Tab-separated table of C-alpha atoms in Angstrom:
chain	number	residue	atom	x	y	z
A	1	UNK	CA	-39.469	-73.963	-52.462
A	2	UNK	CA	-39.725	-70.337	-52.652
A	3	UNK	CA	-37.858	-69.105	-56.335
A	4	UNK	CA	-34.498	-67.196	-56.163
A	5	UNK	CA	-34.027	-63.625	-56.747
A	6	UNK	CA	-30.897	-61.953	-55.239
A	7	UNK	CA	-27.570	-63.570	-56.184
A	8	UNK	CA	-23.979	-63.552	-55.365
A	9	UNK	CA	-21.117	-64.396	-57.764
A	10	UNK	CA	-17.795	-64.614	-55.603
A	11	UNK	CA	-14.606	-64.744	-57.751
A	12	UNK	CA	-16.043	-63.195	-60.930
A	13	UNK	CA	-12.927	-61.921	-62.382
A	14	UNK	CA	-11.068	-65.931	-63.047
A	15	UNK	CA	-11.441	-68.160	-66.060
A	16	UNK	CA	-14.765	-69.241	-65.133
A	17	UNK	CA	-16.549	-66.478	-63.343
A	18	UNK	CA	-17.118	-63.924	-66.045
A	19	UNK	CA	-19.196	-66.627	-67.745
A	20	UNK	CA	-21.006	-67.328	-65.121
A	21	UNK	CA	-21.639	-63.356	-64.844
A	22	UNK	CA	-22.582	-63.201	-68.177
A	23	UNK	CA	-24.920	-66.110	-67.746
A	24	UNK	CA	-26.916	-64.393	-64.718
A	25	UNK	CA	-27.135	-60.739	-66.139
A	26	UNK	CA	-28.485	-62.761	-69.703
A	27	UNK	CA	-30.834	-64.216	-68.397
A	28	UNK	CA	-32.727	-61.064	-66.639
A	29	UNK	CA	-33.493	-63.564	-63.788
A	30	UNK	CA	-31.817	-62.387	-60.533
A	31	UNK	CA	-30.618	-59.329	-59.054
A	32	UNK	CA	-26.577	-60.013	-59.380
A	33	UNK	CA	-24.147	-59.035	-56.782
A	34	UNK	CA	-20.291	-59.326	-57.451
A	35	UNK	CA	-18.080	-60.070	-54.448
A	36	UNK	CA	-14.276	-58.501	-55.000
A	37	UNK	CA	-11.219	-58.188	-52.435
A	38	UNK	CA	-10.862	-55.320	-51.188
A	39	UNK	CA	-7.824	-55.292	-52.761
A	40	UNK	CA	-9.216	-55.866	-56.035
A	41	UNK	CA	-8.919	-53.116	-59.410
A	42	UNK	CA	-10.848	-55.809	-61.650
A	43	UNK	CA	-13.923	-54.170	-63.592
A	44	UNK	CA	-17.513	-55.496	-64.022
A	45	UNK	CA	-20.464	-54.307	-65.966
A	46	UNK	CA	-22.604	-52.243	-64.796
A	47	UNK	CA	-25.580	-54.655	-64.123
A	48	UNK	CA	-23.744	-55.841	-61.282
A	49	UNK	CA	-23.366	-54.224	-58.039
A	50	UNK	CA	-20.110	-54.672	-56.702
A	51	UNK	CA	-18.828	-55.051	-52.482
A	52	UNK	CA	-15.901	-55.306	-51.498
A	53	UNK	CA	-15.438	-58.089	-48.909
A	54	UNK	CA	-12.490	-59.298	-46.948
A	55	UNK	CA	-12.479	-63.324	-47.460
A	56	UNK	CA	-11.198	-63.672	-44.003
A	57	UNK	CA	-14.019	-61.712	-41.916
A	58	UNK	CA	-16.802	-63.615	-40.869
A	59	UNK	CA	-18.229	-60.003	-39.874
A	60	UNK	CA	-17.249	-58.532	-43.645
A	61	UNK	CA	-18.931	-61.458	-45.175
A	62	UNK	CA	-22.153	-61.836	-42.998
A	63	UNK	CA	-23.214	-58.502	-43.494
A	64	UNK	CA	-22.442	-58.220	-47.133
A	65	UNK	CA	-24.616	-61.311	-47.492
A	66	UNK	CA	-27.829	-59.592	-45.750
A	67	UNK	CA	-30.873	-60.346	-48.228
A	68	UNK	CA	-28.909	-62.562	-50.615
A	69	UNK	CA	-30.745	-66.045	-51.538
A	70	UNK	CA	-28.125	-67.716	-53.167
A	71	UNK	CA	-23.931	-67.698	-53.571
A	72	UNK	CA	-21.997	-68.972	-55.897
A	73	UNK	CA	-18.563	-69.384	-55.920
A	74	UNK	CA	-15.920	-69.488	-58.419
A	75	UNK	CA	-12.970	-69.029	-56.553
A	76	UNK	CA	-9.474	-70.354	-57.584
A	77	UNK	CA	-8.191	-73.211	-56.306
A	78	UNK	CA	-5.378	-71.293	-53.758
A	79	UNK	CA	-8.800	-69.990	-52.433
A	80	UNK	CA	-10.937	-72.690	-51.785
A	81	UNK	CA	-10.010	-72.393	-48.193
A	82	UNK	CA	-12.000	-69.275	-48.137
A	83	UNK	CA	-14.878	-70.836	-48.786
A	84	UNK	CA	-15.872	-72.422	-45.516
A	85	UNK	CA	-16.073	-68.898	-43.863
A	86	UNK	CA	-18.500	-67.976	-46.862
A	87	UNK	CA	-20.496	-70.865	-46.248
A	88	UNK	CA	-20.780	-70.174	-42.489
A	89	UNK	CA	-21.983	-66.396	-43.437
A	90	UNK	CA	-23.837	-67.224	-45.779
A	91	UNK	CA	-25.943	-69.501	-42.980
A	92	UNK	CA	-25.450	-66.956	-40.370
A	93	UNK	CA	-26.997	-64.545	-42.987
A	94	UNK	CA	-29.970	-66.694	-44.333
A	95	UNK	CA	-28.497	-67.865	-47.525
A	96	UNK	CA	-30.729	-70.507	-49.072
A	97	UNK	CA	-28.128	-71.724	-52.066
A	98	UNK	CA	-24.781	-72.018	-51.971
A	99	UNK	CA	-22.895	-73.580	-55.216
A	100	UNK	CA	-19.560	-73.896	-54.308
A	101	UNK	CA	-16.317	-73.816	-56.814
A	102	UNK	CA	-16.549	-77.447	-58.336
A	103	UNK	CA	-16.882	-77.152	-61.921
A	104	UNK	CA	-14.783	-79.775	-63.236
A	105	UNK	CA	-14.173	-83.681	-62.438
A	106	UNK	CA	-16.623	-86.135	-60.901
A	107	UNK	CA	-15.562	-86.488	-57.639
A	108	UNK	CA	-18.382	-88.737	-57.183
A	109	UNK	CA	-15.505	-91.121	-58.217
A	110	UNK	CA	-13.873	-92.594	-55.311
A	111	UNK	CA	-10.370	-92.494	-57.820
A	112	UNK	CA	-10.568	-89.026	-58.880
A	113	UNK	CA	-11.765	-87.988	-55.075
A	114	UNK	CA	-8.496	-89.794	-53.589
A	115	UNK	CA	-6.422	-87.667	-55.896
A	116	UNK	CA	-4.796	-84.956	-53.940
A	117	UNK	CA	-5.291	-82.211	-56.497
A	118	UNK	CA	-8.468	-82.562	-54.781
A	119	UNK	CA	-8.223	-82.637	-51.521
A	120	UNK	CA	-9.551	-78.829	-50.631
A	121	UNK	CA	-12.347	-79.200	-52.747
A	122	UNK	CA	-13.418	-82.604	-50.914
A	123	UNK	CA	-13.159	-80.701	-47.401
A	124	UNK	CA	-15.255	-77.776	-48.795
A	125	UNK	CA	-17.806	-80.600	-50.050
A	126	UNK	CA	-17.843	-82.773	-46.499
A	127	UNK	CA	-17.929	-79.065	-45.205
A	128	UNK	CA	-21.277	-77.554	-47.131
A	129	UNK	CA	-23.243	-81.366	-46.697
A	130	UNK	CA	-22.992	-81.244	-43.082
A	131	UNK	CA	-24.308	-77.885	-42.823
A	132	UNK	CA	-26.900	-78.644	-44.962
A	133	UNK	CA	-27.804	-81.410	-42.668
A	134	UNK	CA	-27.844	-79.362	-39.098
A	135	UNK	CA	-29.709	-75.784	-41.189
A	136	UNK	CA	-32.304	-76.991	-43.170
A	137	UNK	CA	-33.172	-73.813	-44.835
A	138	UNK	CA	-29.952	-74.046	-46.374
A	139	UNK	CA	-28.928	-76.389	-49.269
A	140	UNK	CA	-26.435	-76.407	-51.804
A	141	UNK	CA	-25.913	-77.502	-55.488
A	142	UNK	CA	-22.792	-78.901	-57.004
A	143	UNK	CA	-22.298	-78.919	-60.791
A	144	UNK	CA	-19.906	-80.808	-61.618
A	145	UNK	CA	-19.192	-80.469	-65.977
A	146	UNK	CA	-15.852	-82.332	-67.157
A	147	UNK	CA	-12.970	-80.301	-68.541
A	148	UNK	CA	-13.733	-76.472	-69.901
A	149	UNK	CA	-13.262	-77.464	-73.559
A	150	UNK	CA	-12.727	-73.725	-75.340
A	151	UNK	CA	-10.663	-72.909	-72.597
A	152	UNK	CA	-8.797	-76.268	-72.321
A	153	UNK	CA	-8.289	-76.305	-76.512
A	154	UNK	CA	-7.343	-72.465	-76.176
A	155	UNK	CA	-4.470	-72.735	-73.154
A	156	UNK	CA	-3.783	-75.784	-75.029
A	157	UNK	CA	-4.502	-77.949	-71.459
A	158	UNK	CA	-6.834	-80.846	-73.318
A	159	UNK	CA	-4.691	-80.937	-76.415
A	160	UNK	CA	-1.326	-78.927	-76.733
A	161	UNK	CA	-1.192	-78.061	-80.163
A	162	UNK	CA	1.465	-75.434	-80.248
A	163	UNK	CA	4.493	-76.885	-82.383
A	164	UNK	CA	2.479	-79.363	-83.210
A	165	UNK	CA	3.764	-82.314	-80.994
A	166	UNK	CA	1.003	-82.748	-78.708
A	167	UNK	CA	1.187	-85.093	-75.814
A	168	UNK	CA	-1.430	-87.598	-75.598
A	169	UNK	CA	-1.742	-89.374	-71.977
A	170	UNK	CA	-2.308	-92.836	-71.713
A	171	UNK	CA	-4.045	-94.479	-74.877
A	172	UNK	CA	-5.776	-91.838	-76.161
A	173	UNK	CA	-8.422	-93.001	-76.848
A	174	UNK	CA	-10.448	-92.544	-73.472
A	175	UNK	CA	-13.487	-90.673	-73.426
A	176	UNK	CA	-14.158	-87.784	-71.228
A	177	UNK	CA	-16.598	-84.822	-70.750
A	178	UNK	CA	-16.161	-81.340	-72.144
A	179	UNK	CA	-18.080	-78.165	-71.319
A	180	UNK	CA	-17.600	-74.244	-72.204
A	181	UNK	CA	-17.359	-71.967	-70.494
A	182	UNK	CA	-20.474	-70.510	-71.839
A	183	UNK	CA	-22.677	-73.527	-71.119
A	184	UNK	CA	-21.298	-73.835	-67.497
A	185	UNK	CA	-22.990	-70.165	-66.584
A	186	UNK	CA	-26.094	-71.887	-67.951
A	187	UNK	CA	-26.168	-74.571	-65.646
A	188	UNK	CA	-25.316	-72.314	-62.893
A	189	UNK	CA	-28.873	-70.508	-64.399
A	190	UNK	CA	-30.215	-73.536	-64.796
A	191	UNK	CA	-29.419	-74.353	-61.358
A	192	UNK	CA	-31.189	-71.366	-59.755
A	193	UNK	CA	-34.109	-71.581	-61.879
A	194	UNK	CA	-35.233	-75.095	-60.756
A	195	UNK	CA	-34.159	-74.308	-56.711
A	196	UNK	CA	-36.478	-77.528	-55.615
A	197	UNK	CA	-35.118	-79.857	-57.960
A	198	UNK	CA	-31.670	-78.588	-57.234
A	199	UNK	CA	-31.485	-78.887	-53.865
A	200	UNK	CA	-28.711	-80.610	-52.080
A	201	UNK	CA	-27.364	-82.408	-55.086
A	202	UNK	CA	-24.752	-83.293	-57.579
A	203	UNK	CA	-25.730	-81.976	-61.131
A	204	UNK	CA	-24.281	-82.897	-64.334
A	205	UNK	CA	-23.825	-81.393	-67.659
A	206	UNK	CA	-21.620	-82.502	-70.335
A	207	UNK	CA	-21.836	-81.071	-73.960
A	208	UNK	CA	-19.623	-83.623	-75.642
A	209	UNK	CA	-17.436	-86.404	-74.958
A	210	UNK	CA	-14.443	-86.322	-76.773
A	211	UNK	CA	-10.905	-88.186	-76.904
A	212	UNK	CA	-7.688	-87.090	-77.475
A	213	UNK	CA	-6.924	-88.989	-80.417
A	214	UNK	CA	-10.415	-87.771	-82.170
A	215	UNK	CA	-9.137	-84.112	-81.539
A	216	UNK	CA	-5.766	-84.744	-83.109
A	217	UNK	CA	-7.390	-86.224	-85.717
A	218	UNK	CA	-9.370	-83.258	-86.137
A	219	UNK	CA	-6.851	-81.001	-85.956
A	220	UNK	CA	-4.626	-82.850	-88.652
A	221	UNK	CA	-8.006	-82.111	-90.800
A	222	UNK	CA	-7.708	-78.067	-90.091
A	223	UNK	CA	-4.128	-78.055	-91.039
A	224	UNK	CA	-3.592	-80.112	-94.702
A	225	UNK	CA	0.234	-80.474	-95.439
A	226	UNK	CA	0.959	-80.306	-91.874
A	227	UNK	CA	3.093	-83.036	-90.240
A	228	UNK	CA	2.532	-83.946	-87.150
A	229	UNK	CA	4.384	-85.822	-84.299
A	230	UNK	CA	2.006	-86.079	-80.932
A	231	UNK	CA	4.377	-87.673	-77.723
A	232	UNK	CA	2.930	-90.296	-75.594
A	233	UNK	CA	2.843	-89.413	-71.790
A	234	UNK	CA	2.499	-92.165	-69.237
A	235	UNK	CA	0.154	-91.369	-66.564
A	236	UNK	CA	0.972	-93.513	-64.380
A	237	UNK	CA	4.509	-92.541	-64.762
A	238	UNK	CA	3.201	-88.928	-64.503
A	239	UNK	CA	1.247	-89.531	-61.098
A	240	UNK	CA	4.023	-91.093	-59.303
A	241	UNK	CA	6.552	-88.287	-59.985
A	242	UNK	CA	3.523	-86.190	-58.768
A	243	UNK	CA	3.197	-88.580	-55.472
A	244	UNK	CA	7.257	-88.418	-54.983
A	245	UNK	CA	6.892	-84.883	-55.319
A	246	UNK	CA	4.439	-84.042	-52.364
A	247	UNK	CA	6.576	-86.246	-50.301
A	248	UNK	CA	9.397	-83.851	-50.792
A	249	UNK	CA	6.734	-81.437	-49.656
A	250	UNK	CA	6.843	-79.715	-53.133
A	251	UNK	CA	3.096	-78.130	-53.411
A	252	UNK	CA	2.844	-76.555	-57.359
A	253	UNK	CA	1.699	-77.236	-60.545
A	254	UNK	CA	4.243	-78.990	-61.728
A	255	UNK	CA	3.027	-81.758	-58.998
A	256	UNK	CA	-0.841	-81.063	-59.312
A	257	UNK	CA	-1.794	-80.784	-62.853
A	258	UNK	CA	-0.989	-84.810	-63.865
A	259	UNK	CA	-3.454	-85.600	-61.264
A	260	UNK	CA	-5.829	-83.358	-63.139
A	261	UNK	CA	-4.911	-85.415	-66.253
A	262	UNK	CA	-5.296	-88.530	-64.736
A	263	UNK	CA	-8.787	-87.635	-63.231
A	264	UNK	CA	-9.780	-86.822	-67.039
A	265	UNK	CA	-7.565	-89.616	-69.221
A	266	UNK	CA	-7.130	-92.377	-66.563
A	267	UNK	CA	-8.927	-95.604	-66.708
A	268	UNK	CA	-11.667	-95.606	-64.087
A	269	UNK	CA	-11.209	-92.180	-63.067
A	270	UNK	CA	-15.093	-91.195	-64.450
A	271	UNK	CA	-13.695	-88.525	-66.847
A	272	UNK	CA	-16.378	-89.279	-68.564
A	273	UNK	CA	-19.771	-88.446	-66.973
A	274	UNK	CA	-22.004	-91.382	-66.277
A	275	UNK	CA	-24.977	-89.495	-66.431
A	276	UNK	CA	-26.249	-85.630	-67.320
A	277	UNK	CA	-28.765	-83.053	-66.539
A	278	UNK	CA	-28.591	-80.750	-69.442
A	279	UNK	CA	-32.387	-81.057	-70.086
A	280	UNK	CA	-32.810	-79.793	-66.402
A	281	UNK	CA	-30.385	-77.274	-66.763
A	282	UNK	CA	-31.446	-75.859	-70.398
A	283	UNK	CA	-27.393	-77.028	-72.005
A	284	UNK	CA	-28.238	-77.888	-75.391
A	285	UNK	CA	-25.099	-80.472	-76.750
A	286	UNK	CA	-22.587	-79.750	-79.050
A	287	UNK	CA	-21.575	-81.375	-82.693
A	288	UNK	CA	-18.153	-82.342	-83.919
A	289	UNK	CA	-18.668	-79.930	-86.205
A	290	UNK	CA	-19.207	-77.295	-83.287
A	291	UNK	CA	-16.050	-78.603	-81.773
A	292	UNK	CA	-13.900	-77.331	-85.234
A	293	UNK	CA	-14.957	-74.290	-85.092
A	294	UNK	CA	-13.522	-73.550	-81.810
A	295	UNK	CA	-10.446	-75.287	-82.429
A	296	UNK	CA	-9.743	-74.267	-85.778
A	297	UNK	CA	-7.897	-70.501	-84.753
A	298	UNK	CA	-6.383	-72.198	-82.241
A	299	UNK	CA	-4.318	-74.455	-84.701
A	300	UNK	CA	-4.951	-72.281	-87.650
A	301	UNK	CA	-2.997	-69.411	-85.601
């Protein structure tokens, strides 16, 4: 399989997709294109060259794609539906990769798949495989990494540590997979470096499992004299407020994000990866120790 060279990063200015830039431009690799709204005023470093695309042009996008060999997409969840007109330009255009915007729970797992947090990026998933199946000189990668752990720690979304009285869901004491931010725009390099043993697959990296009671316990550590009173919240409670909510046809976070939580905390939801590619991908594993250091400003203030 012929190596990639000319890239496309759509949704570069989120949580996730300045990593990823990072990543690409570090590793001298690829010639990196940025893809912005037209209606964008976000800023990108010079490496990049930036086009402006409207997300809802199959024209717009077709053309912008002309000589690109691979696209990935970061693209925020409220977007996701503009991903199956990227993935038919980025056929119509000759496109050899497309990574679309997974980067988080294994939906490998028939639990966390039924959840309906997930639902859009299912479709977008059924979407790309059959593609893949009817053009094949295009394939796709999907890298799927656990929850963003400095990001999660620093929004407080794995732990909440603010006032200290974090909620722990369910026991605990259930192990799931963490990645940066950092190490995700590896894989994504990882990914593109190793285009035949990439191709039309699930990847996995993980740099450390962790539980919610092991990071309370190490953040009890980074604050001596501190008292602290964590709340239990009941997932399953949680996930049927969340059902009874959609019913009412109530479509927001406040409904969403427990399924998130359950796909990461719940018992036999595969929060914790069964199985990684971090050799394949170049993600070198974290310590405990490594884990401290980025939670210690958080609860340290």
């Amino acid at each position: 399989m012929a190596s990639i060279k000319n890239v496309v990063l759509a949704g570069a200015s989120g949580n996730l997709g300045p990593a990823i830039l990072k990543a690409l431009l570090g590793s001298r690799k690829f010639n990196v294109t940025v893809f912005a709204r037209e209606s964008s005023k976000a800023t990108f470093p010079s490496a990049a060259k930036v086009i402006k695309v409207n997300y809802n042009s199959l024209e717009s996008l077709t053309s912008a794609l002309q000589g690109q060999d691979a696209v990935i997409s970061t693209l925020s969840a409220v977007a996701l539906s503009d991903q199956s007109l990227l993935i038919d330009a980025a056929i119509a255009s000759g496109v050899r990769r497309f990574l679309p915007s997974e980067f988080g729970s294994d939906l490998e797992n028939p639990k966390a798949r039924a959840l309906p947090v997930y639902a859009g990026k299912v479709e977008v998933q059924n979407y790309l495989v059959d593609k893949a199946k009817t053009n094949p000189e295009f394939s796709y990668t999907i890298v799927r990494n656990g929850f963003f752990l400095d990001w999660g720690l620093q929004v407080g979304f794995i732990i909440n540590t603010k006032g200290f009285k974090p909620t722990i869901y369910g026991s605990g004491d259930q192990e799931f997979s963490t990645t940066s931010l950092p190490a995700v725009g590896q894989a994504v390099v990882g990914v593109l470096s190793r285009p035949a043993e990439t191709a039309n697959k699930v990847v996995y990296v993980e740099e450390i499992a962790l539980t919610q009671n092991k990071l309370l316990a190490m953040a009890k550590k980074l604050t001596p004299g501190q008292s602290w009173e964590p709340v239990h919240g009941d997932l399953d409670a949680m996930k049927a407020a969340s059902d009874a909510r959609l019913k009412q046809g109530l479509f927001d976070d406040e409904t969403f994000i427990p399924y998130i939580y359950m796909a990461g905390y719940g018992e036999g939801y595969g929060g914790k990866l069964e199985k990684v590619d971090n050799e394949l991908l170049g993600v070198k594993r974290l310590t405990e120790a490594d884990v401290k250091a980025i939670l210690k400003p958080v609860v340290q203030g």
